Tab-separated table of C-alpha atoms and ligand atoms in Angstrom:
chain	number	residue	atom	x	y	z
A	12	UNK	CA	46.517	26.715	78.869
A	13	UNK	CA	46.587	23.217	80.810
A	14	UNK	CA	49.529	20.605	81.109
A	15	UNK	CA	47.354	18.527	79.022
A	16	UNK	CA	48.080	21.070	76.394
A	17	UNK	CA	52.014	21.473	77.159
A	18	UNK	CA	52.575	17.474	77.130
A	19	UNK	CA	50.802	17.284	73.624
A	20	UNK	CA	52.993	19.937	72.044
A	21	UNK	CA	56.066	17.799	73.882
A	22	UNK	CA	54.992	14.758	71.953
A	23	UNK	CA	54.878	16.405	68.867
A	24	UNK	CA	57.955	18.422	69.377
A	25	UNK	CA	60.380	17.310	71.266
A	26	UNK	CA	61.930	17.656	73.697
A	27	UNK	CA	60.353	21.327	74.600
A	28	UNK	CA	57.263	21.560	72.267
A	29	UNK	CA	55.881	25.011	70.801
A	30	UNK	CA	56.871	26.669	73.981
A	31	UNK	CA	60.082	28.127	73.772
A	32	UNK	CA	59.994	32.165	73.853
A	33	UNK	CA	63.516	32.256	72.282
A	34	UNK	CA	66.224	30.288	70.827
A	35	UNK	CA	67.197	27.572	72.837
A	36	UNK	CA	70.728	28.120	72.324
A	37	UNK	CA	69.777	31.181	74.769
A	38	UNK	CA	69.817	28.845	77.377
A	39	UNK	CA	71.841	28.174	80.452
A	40	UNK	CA	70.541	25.434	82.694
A	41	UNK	CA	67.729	22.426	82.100
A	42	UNK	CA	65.494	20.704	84.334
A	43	UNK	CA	62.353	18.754	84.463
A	44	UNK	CA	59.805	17.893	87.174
A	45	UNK	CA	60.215	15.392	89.509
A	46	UNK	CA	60.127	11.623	88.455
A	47	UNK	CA	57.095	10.733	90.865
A	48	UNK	CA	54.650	10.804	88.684
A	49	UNK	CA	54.288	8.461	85.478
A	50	UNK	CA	53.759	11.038	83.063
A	51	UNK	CA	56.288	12.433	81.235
A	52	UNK	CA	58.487	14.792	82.310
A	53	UNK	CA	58.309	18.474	81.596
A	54	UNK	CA	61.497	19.967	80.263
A	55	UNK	CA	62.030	23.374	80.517
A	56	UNK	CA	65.212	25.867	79.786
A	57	UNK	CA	66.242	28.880	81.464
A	58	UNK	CA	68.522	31.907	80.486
A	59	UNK	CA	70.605	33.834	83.302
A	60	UNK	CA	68.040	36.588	83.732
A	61	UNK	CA	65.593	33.867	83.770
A	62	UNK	CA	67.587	32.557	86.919
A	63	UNK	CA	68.168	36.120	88.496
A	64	UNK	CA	64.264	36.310	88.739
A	65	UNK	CA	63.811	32.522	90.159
A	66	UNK	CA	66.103	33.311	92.476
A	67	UNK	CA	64.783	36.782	93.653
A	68	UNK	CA	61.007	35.189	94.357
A	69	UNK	CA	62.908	32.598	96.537
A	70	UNK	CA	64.609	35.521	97.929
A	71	UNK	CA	61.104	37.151	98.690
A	72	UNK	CA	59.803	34.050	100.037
A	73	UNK	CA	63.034	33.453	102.454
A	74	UNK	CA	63.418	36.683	103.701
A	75	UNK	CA	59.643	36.953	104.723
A	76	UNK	CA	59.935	33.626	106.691
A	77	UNK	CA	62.575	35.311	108.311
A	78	UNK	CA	66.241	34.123	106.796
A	79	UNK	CA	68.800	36.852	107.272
A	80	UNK	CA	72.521	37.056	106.176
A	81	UNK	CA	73.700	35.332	109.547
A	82	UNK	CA	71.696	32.408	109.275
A	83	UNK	CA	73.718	28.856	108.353
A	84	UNK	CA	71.374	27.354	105.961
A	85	UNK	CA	71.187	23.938	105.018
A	86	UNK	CA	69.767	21.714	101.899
A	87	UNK	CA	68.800	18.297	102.115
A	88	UNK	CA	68.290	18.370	98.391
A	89	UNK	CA	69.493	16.239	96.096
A	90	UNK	CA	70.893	18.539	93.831
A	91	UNK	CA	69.376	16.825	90.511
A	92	UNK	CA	68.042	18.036	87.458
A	93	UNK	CA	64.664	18.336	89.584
A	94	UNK	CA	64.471	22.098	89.814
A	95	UNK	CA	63.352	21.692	93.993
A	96	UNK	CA	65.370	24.009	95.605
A	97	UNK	CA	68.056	25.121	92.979
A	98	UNK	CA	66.348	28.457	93.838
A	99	UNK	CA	66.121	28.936	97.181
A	100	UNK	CA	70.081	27.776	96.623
A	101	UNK	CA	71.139	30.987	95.108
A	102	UNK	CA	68.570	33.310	97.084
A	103	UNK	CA	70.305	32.278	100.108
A	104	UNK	CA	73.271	33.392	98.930
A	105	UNK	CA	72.175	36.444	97.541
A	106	UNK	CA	70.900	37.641	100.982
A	107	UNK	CA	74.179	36.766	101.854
A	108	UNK	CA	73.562	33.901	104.926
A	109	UNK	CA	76.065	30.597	104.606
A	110	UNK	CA	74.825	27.765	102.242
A	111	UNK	CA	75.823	24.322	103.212
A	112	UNK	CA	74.401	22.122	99.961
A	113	UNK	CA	73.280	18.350	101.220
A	114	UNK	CA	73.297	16.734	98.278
A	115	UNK	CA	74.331	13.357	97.727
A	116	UNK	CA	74.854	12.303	101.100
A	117	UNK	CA	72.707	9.479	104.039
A	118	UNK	CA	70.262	11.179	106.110
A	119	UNK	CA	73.094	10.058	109.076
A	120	UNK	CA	75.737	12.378	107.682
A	121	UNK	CA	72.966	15.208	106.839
A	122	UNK	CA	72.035	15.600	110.589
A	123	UNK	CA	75.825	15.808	112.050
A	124	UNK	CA	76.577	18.209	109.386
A	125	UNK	CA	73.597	20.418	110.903
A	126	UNK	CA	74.479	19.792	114.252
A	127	UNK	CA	78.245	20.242	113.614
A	128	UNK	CA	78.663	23.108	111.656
A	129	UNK	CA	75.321	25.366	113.629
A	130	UNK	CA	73.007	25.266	111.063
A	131	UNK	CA	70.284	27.446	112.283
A	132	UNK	CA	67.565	26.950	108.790
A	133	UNK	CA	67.072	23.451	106.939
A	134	UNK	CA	65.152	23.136	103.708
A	135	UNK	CA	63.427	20.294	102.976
A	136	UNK	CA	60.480	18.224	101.802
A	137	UNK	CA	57.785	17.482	105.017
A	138	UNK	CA	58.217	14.359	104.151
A	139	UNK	CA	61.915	14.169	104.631
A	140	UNK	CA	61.835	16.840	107.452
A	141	UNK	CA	60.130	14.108	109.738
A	142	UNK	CA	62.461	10.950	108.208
A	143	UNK	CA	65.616	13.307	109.201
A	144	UNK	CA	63.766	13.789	112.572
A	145	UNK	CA	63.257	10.293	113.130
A	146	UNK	CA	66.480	9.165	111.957
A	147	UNK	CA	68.101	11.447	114.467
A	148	UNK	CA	66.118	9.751	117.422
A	149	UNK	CA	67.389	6.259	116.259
A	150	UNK	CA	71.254	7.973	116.723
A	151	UNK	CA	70.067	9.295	119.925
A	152	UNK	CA	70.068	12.672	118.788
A	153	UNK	CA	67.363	15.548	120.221
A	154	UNK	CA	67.425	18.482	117.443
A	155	UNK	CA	64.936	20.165	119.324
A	156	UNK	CA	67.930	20.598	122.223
A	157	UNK	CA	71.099	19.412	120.383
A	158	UNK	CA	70.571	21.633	117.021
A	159	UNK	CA	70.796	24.875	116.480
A	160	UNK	CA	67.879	24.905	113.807
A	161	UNK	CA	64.949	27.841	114.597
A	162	UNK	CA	63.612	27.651	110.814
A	163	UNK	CA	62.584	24.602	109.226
A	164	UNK	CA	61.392	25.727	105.520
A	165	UNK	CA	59.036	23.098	103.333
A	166	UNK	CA	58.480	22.689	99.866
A	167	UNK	CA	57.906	20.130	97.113
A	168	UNK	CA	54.670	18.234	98.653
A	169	UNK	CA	51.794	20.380	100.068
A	170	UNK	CA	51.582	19.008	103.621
A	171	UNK	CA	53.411	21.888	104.773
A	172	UNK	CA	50.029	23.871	105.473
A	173	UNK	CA	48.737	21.204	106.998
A	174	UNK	CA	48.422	21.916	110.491
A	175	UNK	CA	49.149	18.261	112.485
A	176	UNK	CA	51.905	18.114	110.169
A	177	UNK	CA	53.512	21.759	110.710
A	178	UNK	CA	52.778	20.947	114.239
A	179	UNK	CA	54.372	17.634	114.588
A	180	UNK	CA	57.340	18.899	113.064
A	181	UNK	CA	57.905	21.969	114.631
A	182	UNK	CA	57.708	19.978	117.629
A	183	UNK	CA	60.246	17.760	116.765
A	184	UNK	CA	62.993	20.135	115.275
A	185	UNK	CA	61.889	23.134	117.896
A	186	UNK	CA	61.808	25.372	115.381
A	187	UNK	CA	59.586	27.270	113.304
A	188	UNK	CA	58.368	25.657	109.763
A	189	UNK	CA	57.169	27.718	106.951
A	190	UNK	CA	55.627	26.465	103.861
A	191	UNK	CA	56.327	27.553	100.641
A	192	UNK	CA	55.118	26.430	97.108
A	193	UNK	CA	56.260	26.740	93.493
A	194	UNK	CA	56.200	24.764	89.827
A	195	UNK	CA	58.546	23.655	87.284
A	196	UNK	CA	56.646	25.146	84.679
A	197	UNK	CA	57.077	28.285	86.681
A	198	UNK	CA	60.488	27.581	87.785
A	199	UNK	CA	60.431	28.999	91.134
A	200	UNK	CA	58.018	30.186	93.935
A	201	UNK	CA	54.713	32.572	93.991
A	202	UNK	CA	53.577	31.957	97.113
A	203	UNK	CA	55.113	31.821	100.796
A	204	UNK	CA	53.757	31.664	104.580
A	205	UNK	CA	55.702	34.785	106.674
A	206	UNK	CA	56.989	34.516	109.661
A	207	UNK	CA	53.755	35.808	111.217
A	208	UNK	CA	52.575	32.412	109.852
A	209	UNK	CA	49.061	33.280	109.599
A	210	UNK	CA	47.693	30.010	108.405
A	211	UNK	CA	48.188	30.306	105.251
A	212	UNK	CA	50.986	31.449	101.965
A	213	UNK	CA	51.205	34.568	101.139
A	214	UNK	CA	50.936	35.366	97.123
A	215	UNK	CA	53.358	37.212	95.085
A	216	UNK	CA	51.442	39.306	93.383
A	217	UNK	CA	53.410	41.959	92.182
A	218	UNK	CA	54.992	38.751	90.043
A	219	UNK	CA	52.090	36.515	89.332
A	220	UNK	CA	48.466	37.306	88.872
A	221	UNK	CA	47.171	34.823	90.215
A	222	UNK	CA	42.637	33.433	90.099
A	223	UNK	CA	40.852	31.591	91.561
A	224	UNK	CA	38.267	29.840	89.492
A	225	UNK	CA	35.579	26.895	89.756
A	226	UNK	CA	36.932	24.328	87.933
A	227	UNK	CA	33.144	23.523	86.263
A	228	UNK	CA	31.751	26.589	85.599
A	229	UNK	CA	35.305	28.528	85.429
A	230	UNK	CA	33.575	31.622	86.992
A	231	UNK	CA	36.033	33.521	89.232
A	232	UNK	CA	35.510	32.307	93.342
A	233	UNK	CA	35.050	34.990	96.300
A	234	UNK	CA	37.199	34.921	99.378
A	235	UNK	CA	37.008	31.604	101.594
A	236	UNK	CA	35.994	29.776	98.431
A	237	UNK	CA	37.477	26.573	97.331
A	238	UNK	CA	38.665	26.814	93.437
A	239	UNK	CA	41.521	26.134	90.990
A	240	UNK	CA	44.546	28.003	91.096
A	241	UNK	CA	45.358	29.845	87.429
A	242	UNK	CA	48.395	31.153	87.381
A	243	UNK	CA	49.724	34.487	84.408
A	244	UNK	CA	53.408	35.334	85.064
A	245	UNK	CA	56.093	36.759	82.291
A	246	UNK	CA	59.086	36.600	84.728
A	247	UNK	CA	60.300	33.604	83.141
A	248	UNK	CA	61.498	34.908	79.975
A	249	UNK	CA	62.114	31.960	78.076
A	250	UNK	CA	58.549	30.142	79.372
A	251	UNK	CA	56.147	33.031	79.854
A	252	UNK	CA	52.952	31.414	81.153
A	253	UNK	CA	49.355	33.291	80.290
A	254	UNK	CA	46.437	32.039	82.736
A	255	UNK	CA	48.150	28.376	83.594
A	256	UNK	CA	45.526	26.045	84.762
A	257	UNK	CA	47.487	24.425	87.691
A	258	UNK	CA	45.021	22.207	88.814
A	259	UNK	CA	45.759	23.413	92.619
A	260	UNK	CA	43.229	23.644	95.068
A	261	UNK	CA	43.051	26.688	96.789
A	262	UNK	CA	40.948	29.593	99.029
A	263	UNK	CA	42.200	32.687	98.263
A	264	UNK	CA	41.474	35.367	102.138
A	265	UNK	CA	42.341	38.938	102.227
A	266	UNK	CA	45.785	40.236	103.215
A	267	UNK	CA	44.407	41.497	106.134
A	268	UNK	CA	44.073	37.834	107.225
A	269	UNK	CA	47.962	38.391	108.226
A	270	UNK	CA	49.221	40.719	110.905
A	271	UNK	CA	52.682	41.263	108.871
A	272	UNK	CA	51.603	44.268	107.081
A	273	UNK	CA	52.356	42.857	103.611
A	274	UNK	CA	49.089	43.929	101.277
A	275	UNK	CA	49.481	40.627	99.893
A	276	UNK	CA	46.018	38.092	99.614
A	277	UNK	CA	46.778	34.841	101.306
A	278	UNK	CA	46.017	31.541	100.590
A	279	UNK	CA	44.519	30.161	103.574
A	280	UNK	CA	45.698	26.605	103.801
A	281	UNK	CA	48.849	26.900	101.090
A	282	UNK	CA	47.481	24.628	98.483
A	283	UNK	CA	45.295	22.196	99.746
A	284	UNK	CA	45.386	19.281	97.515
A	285	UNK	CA	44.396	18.925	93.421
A	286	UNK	CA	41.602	19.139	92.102
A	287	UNK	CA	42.281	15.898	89.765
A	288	UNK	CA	43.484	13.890	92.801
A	289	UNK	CA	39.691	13.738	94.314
A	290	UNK	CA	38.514	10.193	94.293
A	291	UNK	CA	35.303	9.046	94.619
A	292	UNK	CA	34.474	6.106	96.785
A	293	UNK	CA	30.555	5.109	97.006
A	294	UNK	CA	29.213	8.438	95.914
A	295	UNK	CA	31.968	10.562	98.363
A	296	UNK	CA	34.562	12.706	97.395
A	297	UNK	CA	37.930	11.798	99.353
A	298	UNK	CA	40.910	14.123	99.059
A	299	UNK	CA	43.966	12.690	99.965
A	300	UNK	CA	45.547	15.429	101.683
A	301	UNK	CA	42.493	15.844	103.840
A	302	UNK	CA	42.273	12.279	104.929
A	303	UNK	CA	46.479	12.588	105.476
A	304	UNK	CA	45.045	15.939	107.820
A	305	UNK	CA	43.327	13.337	109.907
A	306	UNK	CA	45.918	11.120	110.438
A	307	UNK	CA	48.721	13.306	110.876
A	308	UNK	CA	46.664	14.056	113.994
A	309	UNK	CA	47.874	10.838	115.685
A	310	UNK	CA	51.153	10.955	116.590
A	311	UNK	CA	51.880	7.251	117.043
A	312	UNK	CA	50.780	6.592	113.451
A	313	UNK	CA	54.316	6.368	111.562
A	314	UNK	CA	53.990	5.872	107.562
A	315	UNK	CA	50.892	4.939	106.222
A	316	UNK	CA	49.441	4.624	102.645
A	317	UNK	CA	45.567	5.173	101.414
A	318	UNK	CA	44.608	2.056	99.560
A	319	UNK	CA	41.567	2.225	97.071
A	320	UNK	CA	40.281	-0.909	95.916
A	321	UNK	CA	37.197	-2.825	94.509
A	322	UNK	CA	35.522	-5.487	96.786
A	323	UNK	CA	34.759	-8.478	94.384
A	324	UNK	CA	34.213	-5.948	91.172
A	325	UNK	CA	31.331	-4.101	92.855
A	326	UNK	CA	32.113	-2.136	95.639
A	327	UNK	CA	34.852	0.488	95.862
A	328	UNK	CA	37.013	0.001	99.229
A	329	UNK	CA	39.050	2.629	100.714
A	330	UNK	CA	41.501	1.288	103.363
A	331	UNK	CA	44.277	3.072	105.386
A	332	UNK	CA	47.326	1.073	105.773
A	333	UNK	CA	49.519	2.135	108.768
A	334	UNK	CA	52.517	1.385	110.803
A	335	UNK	CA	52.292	2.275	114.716
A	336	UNK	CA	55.713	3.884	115.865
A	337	UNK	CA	58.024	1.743	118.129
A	338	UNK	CA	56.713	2.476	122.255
A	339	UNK	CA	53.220	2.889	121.069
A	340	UNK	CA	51.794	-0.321	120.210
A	341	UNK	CA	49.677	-0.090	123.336
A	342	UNK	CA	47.667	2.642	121.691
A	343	UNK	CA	46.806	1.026	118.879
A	344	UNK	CA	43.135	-0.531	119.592
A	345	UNK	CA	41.890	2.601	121.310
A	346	UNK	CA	43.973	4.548	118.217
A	347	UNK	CA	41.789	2.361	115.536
A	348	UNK	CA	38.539	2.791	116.750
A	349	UNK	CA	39.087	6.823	117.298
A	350	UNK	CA	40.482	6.901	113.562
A	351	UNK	CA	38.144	5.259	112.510
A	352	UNK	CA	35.140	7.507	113.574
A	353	UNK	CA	37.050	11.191	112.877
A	354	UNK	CA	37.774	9.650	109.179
A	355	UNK	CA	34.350	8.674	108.924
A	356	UNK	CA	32.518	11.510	110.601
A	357	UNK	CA	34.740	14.021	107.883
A	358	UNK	CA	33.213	12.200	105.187
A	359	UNK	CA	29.559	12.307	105.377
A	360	UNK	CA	29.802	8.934	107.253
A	361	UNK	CA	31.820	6.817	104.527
A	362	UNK	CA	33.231	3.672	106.570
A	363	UNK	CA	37.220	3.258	106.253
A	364	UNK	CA	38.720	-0.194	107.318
A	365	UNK	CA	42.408	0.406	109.124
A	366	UNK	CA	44.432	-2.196	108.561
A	367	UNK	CA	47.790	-2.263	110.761
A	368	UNK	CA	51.205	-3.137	108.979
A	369	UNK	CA	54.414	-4.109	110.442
A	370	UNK	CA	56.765	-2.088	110.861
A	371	UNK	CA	58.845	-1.402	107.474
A	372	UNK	CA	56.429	-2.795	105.330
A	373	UNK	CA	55.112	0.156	103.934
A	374	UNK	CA	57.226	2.211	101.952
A	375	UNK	CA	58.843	5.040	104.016
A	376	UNK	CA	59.553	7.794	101.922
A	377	UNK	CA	62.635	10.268	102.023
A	378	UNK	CA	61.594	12.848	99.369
A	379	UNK	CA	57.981	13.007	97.564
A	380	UNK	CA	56.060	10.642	99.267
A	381	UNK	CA	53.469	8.699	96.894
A	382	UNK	CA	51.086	7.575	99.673
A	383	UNK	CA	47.861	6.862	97.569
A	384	UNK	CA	47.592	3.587	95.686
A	385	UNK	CA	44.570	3.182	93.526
A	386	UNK	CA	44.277	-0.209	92.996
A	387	UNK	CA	40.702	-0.224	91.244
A	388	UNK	CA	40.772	-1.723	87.524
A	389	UNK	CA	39.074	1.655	86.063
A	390	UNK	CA	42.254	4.151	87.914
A	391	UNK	CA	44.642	2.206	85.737
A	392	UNK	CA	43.625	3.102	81.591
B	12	ZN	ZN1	52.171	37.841	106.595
C-alpha cells in the first residue's frame, strides 16, 4: 500500500477511510501527522494495547541509546495532537527515569528548566536542538559546561544521521545525540542509533519487517544499496500496516556493522532523505538533505533555505539562501567561494549561486524546518 492509497480512502471516508481494524469506539487517543506539509492530514486512532506497544519500541529505542531509570529527561515537545514524542513520553516513564514535559512554554524558560532541575537527556527535533542551543548563547548560557545534559535524542526531521549536523550539535550541548525515526501511520519508532552509534539506526526487526526495494523496478536491494524503505508491522492493532511503501530512502548494512552486539541490520545513514523529494535541476538529481550535508559543514552558515527557480521560463535555477552567524561575517567571501565548489563538485559539476541574506530574513525554524522552496511554475499543480 502507498499514502497515495490511504489519502484516497480518507476522501472517500472520512475522517479514517477503509482502514480501521476495529470499531472506532475501541479507541483511546487520536492524532494526525504534523501540519508541515499541505496535504491532508492522516488521522489515525489507537486502543490502550495499541499504546503499550508504541510505547515499548520507544522503550527499545531509549534504552539502547543509553536512558536508564536515573536519568532526568526532558521534552521540548509541544504536546499536540502531532503524535512526535507522545511515545518516547510514556517509555521514559516506564523505564522508570524522571519526565519533565516542555510543552507549551519559550525556548528561554525550556533551557533554565534543564539547567535548573539537572536534566541529564533532552528530546527534540535537530532543528530545535540547535535553536535551543543558540538561544542559550544569546542568555549567555554554555550547556556544554552549565548543563547537565550527556544525551541529546533526535527525531521528527532526518538530519539527525547527518554527520555535520550530529557533530555540530553534540558539540554544542557536550553530549551525545542519537537519532531515532518513526511514522504516524506507524505510530511510534522501528528504528534507533545505539549508544555505540555506529553510523547508522538500528532496525527493529523482531517488530517490523522491514525491505528495501528499488523504487523502479521494485526488486529487493543488497547491502550498501540505496532503495525505498517498505515497511509490514501488526503491532498496531487498530492500523496494521502490510508492506507500507514509505517513500524513505535508505541502505540497509549488516548488524555486524555495529560493535553493540545487537543482531539487528542497520541502516547506515538513518533515513537519508525521500525518494519523492529528489529534484531535478538541468538534467541532475539534487536531494535536499544531501545538499543540507554540505552546508551543515560550515559552521558560520546559520539558517539557510534551497531556492529552486526558473531563469526567464527556460532554465531551472537552484540557489542557496543563507544567513552568516553574528562574529563571522569575515568568513563569508572565502566561505562562498569554498561552498560553492564542494556543492558543485557533489553534483556532477551543477553550478549553485549563494546568495547571502540578512540576518532574520530567512525563516528560522523551531520545530520541522521546511527549508526547500520550489518556486518553478511546474512544482506548483
Ligand atoms: Zn549497535
Amino acid at each position: 500500500m502507498a499514502r497515495e492509497e490511504w489519502m484516497e480512502s480518507l476522501m472517500e471516508k472520512p475522517l479514517f477511510g477503509d482502514l480501521l481494524a476495529t470499531d472506532s469506539r475501541n479507541a483511546i487517543r487520536y492524532h494526525l501527522t504534523s501540519g508541515t506539509t499541505e496535504r491532508t492530514p492522516i488521522r489515525v486512532l489507537d486502543s490502550m494495547k495499541d499504546w503499550d506497544w508504541i510505547n515499548e519500541m520507544w522503550c527499545y529505542g531509549i534504552w539502547g541509546f543509553g536512558v536508564r531509570p536515573e536519568d532526568i529527561v526532558y521534552f521540548a515537545f509541544g504536546y499536540g495532537s502531532f503524535i512526535g514524542f507522545w511515545g518516547a513520553h510514556y517509555a521514559c516513564e516506564k523505564l522508570g527515569a524522571l519526565v519533565i514535559p516542555g510543552g507549551a512554554q519559550t525556548t528561554e524558560a525550556r533551557i533554565k528548566q534543564i539547567i535548573e532541575l539537572g536534566v541529564t537527556t533532552v528530546f527534540s527535533t535537530p532543528t530545535y536542538a540547535l535553536h535551543l542551543w543558540q538561544k542559550s548563547r544569546e542568555m549567555g548560557i554554555d550547556l556544554a559546561r552549565e548543563s547537565k545534559v550527556n544525551k541529546v535524542i533526535l527525531s521528527g526531521e532526518p538530519a539527525g544521521s547527518i554527520p555535520a549536523v550530529k557533530h555540530q550539535l553534540e558539540e554544542a550541548w557536550g553530549a551525545r545525540c542519537g537519532d531515532t525515526a518513526g511514522m504516524t501511520e506507524i505510530g511510534t519508532i522501528m528504528i534507533f542509533e545505539c549508544s555505540h552509534q555506529p553510523g547508522g539506526t538500528h532496525i527493529i526487526e523482531d517488530h517490523f519487517i522491514e525491505e528495501v526495494l528499488n523504487p523502479n523496478s521494485d526488486e529487493p536491494v543488497g547491502y550498501g544499496e540505496l532503495g525505498e524503505r517498505i515497511v509490514t508491522s501488526f503491532g498496531r492493532g487498530f492500523i496494521p500496516l502490510i508492506r507500507y511503501r514509505t517513500k524513505d530512502m535508505v541502505m540497509k548494512v549488516p548488524a555486524s556493522t555495529c560493535t553493540c552486539g545487537r543482531t539487528w541490520d542497520i541502516y547506515s545513514g538513518g533515513i537519508r532523505g525521500r525518494w519523492d523529494d529528489m529534484k531535478l535541476i538541468r538534467g541532475t538529481n539534487v536531494y535536499p538533505r544531501a545538499v543540507e550535508a554540505i552546508i551543515r559543514e560550515y559552521p558560520a552558515i546559520d539558517e539557510f533555505q534551497i531556492y529552486i527557480w526558473r531563469k526567464e521560463e527556460l532554465q531551472d535555477e537552484i540557489t542557496i539562501k543563507l544567513e552568516i552567524k553574528t562574529g563571522h561575517e569575515a568568513e563569508w567571501p572565502d566561505l562562498e567561494h569554498k561552498l560553492t565548489k564542494d556543492l558543485a563538485s557533489a553534483h556532477e559539476g551543477l553550478r549553485f549561486n549563494i546568495e547571502r541574506m540578512d540576518y532574520g530574513v530567512l525563516p528560522h525554524f523551531e520545530l520541522k524546518a521546511k527549508r526547500l522552496v520550489d518556486a518553478r511554475p511546474v512544482a506548483n499543480y
